[in-house]
Amino acid sequence: MFQTENRTRLIIFSAAFVLFMYVVVRAIVLSITYDEAYSYLEFARKDFWIVKEFNYMAANNHLLNTWLIKISVWLFGISEFSVRLPNVLFHLVYLFFSYKIVKGLKSPLIIVSAFLLLNINPYLLDFFSAARGYGISMALLMASLYYLYLYCKKETGLRYAVVSLIAAEISALANISLLNYVI
């Protein structure tokens, strides 16, 4: 049993490492997109932290993403990778919580399969290698779902419900369309 758990963890860690390296390489190699450039030029490089006026392109301002880009560029200078770094790092959060959700399943085959199903979608991986709010919001959504799962599993776990709601609310700062999930 113990050996099977270690083997399962090793497989998942290896898959997570490969997926994370894939996201890092994409973040380094791919040219910046129009949306990423516009988000940086119009919102992240400006002196203000909160937008006072929403114009026709204000949907590009994913607030948490913008704030984290400002910090990343301040720390590491302006580059395509530093602009994408917040989403790349949140991929680790997503990998961690997707593992936490599936590790309680019974069969090692089901654990590995569920982990891979949650993580190998190429469109999802694109979110983590782009300077947009989607990757950050998906990572926080996964954290929220994990704490919601813990709340439902335990009879007296109100703190888990609170943490789930906080993660959900922060995810909506990264991508306003997650407001539906918060509600």
GROMACS .gro file of C-alpha atoms in nm:
model
  183
    1MET     CA    1   0.000   0.000   0.000
    2PHE     CA    2   0.270   0.247   0.104
    3GLN     CA    3   0.478   0.164  -0.202
    4THR     CA    4   0.175   0.213  -0.428
    5GLU     CA    5   0.111   0.558  -0.274
    6ASN     CA    6   0.473   0.659  -0.332
    7ARG     CA    7   0.460   0.538  -0.691
    8THR     CA    8   0.136   0.728  -0.750
    9ARG     CA    9   0.287   1.046  -0.601
   10LEU     CA   10   0.598   1.003  -0.816
   11ILE     CA   11   0.388   0.968  -1.132
   12ILE     CA   12   0.181   1.275  -1.044
   13PHE     CA   13   0.488   1.479  -0.947
   14SER     CA   14   0.658   1.381  -1.274
   15ALA     CA   15   0.350   1.475  -1.477
   16ALA     CA   16   0.316   1.803  -1.287
   17PHE     CA   17   0.683   1.882  -1.349
   18VAL     CA   18   0.651   1.814  -1.723
   19LEU     CA   19   0.333   2.023  -1.745
   20PHE     CA   20   0.490   2.309  -1.552
   21MET     CA   21   0.802   2.304  -1.770
   22TYR     CA   22   0.577   2.307  -2.078
   23VAL     CA   23   0.405   2.621  -1.946
   24VAL     CA   24   0.739   2.786  -1.861
   25VAL     CA   25   0.883   2.714  -2.206
   26ARG     CA   26   0.570   2.849  -2.376
   27ALA     CA   27   0.586   3.164  -2.161
   28ILE     CA   28   0.948   3.217  -2.263
   29VAL     CA   29   0.930   3.122  -2.632
   30LEU     CA   30   0.594   3.250  -2.760
   31SER     CA   31   0.561   3.601  -2.891
   32ILE     CA   32   0.336   3.832  -2.697
   33THR     CA   33  -0.024   3.852  -2.818
   34TYR     CA   34  -0.226   4.166  -2.886
   35ASP     CA   35  -0.436   4.116  -2.572
   36GLU     CA   36  -0.131   4.069  -2.351
   37ALA     CA   37   0.043   4.374  -2.498
   38TYR     CA   38  -0.271   4.587  -2.469
   39SER     CA   39  -0.324   4.479  -2.108
   40TYR     CA   40   0.031   4.577  -2.019
   41LEU     CA   41   0.041   4.901  -2.218
   42GLU     CA   42  -0.303   5.027  -2.121
   43PHE     CA   43  -0.326   4.909  -1.760
   44ALA     CA   44  -0.017   4.752  -1.601
   45ARG     CA   45   0.236   5.019  -1.694
   46LYS     CA   46   0.017   5.307  -1.577
   47ASP     CA   47   0.066   5.465  -1.234
   48PHE     CA   48  -0.284   5.395  -1.108
   49TRP     CA   49  -0.392   5.069  -0.943
   50ILE     CA   50  -0.768   5.107  -0.988
   51VAL     CA   51  -0.928   5.208  -1.318
   52LYS     CA   52  -1.146   5.515  -1.289
   53GLU     CA   53  -1.299   5.482  -1.635
   54PHE     CA   54  -1.388   5.173  -1.836
   55ASN     CA   55  -1.352   5.223  -2.209
   56TYR     CA   56  -1.429   4.979  -2.488
   57MET     CA   57  -1.123   4.764  -2.407
   58ALA     CA   58  -1.158   4.765  -2.027
   59ALA     CA   59  -1.239   4.394  -2.037
   60ASN     CA   60  -0.863   4.343  -2.083
   61ASN     CA   61  -0.806   4.474  -1.732
   62HIS     CA   62  -0.818   4.163  -1.517
   63LEU     CA   63  -0.745   4.349  -1.194
   64LEU     CA   64  -0.546   4.089  -0.998
   65ASN     CA   65  -0.347   4.001  -1.309
   66THR     CA   66  -0.274   4.369  -1.374
   67TRP     CA   67  -0.157   4.425  -1.015
   68LEU     CA   68   0.064   4.118  -1.021
   69ILE     CA   69   0.214   4.219  -1.357
   70LYS     CA   70   0.297   4.560  -1.209
   71ILE     CA   71   0.482   4.389  -0.922
   72SER     CA   72   0.656   4.138  -1.148
   73VAL     CA   73   0.778   4.407  -1.388
   74TRP     CA   74   0.891   4.621  -1.096
   75LEU     CA   75   1.093   4.327  -0.956
   76PHE     CA   76   1.231   4.176  -1.277
   77GLY     CA   77   1.208   4.446  -1.542
   78ILE     CA   78   0.997   4.449  -1.856
   79SER     CA   79   1.006   4.132  -2.063
   80GLU     CA   80   0.750   3.896  -2.208
   81PHE     CA   81   0.834   3.644  -1.936
   82SER     CA   82   0.809   3.888  -1.645
   83VAL     CA   83   0.469   4.000  -1.773
   84ARG     CA   84   0.359   3.635  -1.787
   85LEU     CA   85   0.526   3.529  -1.462
   86PRO     CA   86   0.222   3.570  -1.232
   87ASN     CA   87   0.019   3.326  -1.442
   88VAL     CA   88   0.313   3.085  -1.468
   89LEU     CA   89   0.346   3.080  -1.088
   90PHE     CA   90  -0.027   3.032  -1.041
   91HIS     CA   91   0.005   2.717  -1.249
   92LEU     CA   92   0.184   2.571  -0.946
   93VAL     CA   93  -0.117   2.663  -0.733
   94TYR     CA   94  -0.348   2.492  -0.982
   95LEU     CA   95  -0.132   2.179  -0.991
   96PHE     CA   96  -0.117   2.166  -0.611
   97PHE     CA   97  -0.491   2.196  -0.554
   98SER     CA   98  -0.583   1.964  -0.840
   99TYR     CA   99  -0.362   1.702  -0.673
  100LYS     CA  100  -0.518   1.773  -0.332
  101ILE     CA  101  -0.864   1.715  -0.479
  102VAL     CA  102  -0.784   1.382  -0.644
  103LYS     CA  103  -0.548   1.229  -0.386
  104GLY     CA  104  -0.837   1.105  -0.174
  105LEU     CA  105  -0.973   0.882  -0.449
  106LYS     CA  106  -0.949   0.506  -0.395
  107SER     CA  107  -0.755   0.363  -0.687
  108PRO     CA  108  -0.406   0.483  -0.793
  109LEU     CA  109  -0.517   0.450  -1.155
  110ILE     CA  110  -0.817   0.674  -1.091
  111ILE     CA  111  -0.602   0.925  -0.899
  112VAL     CA  112  -0.350   0.956  -1.183
  113SER     CA  113  -0.623   0.961  -1.448
  114ALA     CA  114  -0.823   1.228  -1.267
  115PHE     CA  115  -0.512   1.440  -1.216
  116LEU     CA  116  -0.424   1.416  -1.584
  117LEU     CA  117  -0.781   1.496  -1.691
  118LEU     CA  118  -0.774   1.810  -1.478
  119ASN     CA  119  -0.437   1.919  -1.613
  120ILE     CA  120  -0.360   1.813  -1.971
  121ASN     CA  121  -0.615   2.022  -2.157
  122PRO     CA  122  -0.403   2.234  -2.394
  123TYR     CA  123  -0.646   2.526  -2.377
  124LEU     CA  124  -0.618   2.530  -1.998
  125LEU     CA  125  -0.239   2.518  -2.021
  126ASP     CA  126  -0.249   2.817  -2.256
  127PHE     CA  127  -0.405   3.022  -1.975
  128PHE     CA  128  -0.098   2.973  -1.757
  129SER     CA  129   0.150   3.083  -2.021
  130ALA     CA  130  -0.025   3.407  -2.114
  131ALA     CA  131  -0.041   3.741  -1.934
  132ARG     CA  132  -0.418   3.730  -1.885
  133GLY     CA  133  -0.630   3.677  -1.576
  134TYR     CA  134  -0.763   3.337  -1.676
  135GLY     CA  135  -0.481   3.121  -1.537
  136ILE     CA  136  -0.485   3.300  -1.204
  137SER     CA  137  -0.862   3.268  -1.183
  138MET     CA  138  -0.853   2.895  -1.266
  139ALA     CA  139  -0.591   2.832  -0.996
  140LEU     CA  140  -0.797   3.018  -0.737
  141LEU     CA  141  -1.112   2.842  -0.856
  142MET     CA  142  -0.938   2.507  -0.800
  143ALA     CA  143  -0.837   2.620  -0.449
  144SER     CA  144  -1.194   2.728  -0.381
  145LEU     CA  145  -1.329   2.393  -0.502
  146TYR     CA  146  -1.084   2.206  -0.280
  147TYR     CA  147  -1.194   2.396   0.031
  148LEU     CA  148  -1.557   2.358  -0.070
  149TYR     CA  149  -1.493   1.983  -0.092
  150LEU     CA  150  -1.343   1.988   0.259
  151TYR     CA  151  -1.641   2.185   0.389
  152CYS     CA  152  -1.886   1.933   0.242
  153LYS     CA  153  -1.681   1.641   0.375
  154LYS     CA  154  -1.661   1.766   0.735
  155GLU     CA  155  -1.966   1.832   0.948
  156THR     CA  156  -1.807   2.121   1.139
  157GLY     CA  157  -1.586   2.286   0.883
  158LEU     CA  158  -1.716   2.642   0.860
  159ARG     CA  159  -1.361   2.772   0.824
  160TYR     CA  160  -1.331   2.569   0.503
  161ALA     CA  161  -1.640   2.740   0.365
  162VAL     CA  162  -1.492   3.080   0.450
  163VAL     CA  163  -1.159   2.997   0.282
  164SER     CA  164  -1.350   2.865  -0.021
  165LEU     CA  165  -1.546   3.189  -0.050
  166ILE     CA  166  -1.235   3.404  -0.009
  167ALA     CA  167  -1.053   3.210  -0.284
  168ALA     CA  168  -1.362   3.239  -0.505
  169GLU     CA  169  -1.388   3.613  -0.448
  170ILE     CA  170  -1.019   3.666  -0.526
  171SER     CA  171  -1.063   3.454  -0.840
  172ALA     CA  172  -1.329   3.699  -0.955
  173LEU     CA  173  -1.070   3.977  -0.923
  174ALA     CA  174  -0.856   3.784  -1.169
  175ASN     CA  175  -1.143   3.724  -1.410
  176ILE     CA  176  -1.479   3.891  -1.357
  177SER     CA  177  -1.666   3.609  -1.533
  178LEU     CA  178  -1.604   3.397  -1.221
  179LEU     CA  179  -1.846   3.624  -1.041
  180ASN     CA  180  -2.113   3.370  -1.141
  181TYR     CA  181  -1.926   3.105  -0.944
  182VAL     CA  182  -1.895   3.335  -0.643
  183ILE     CA  183  -2.268   3.400  -0.641
   0.00000   0.00000   0.00000
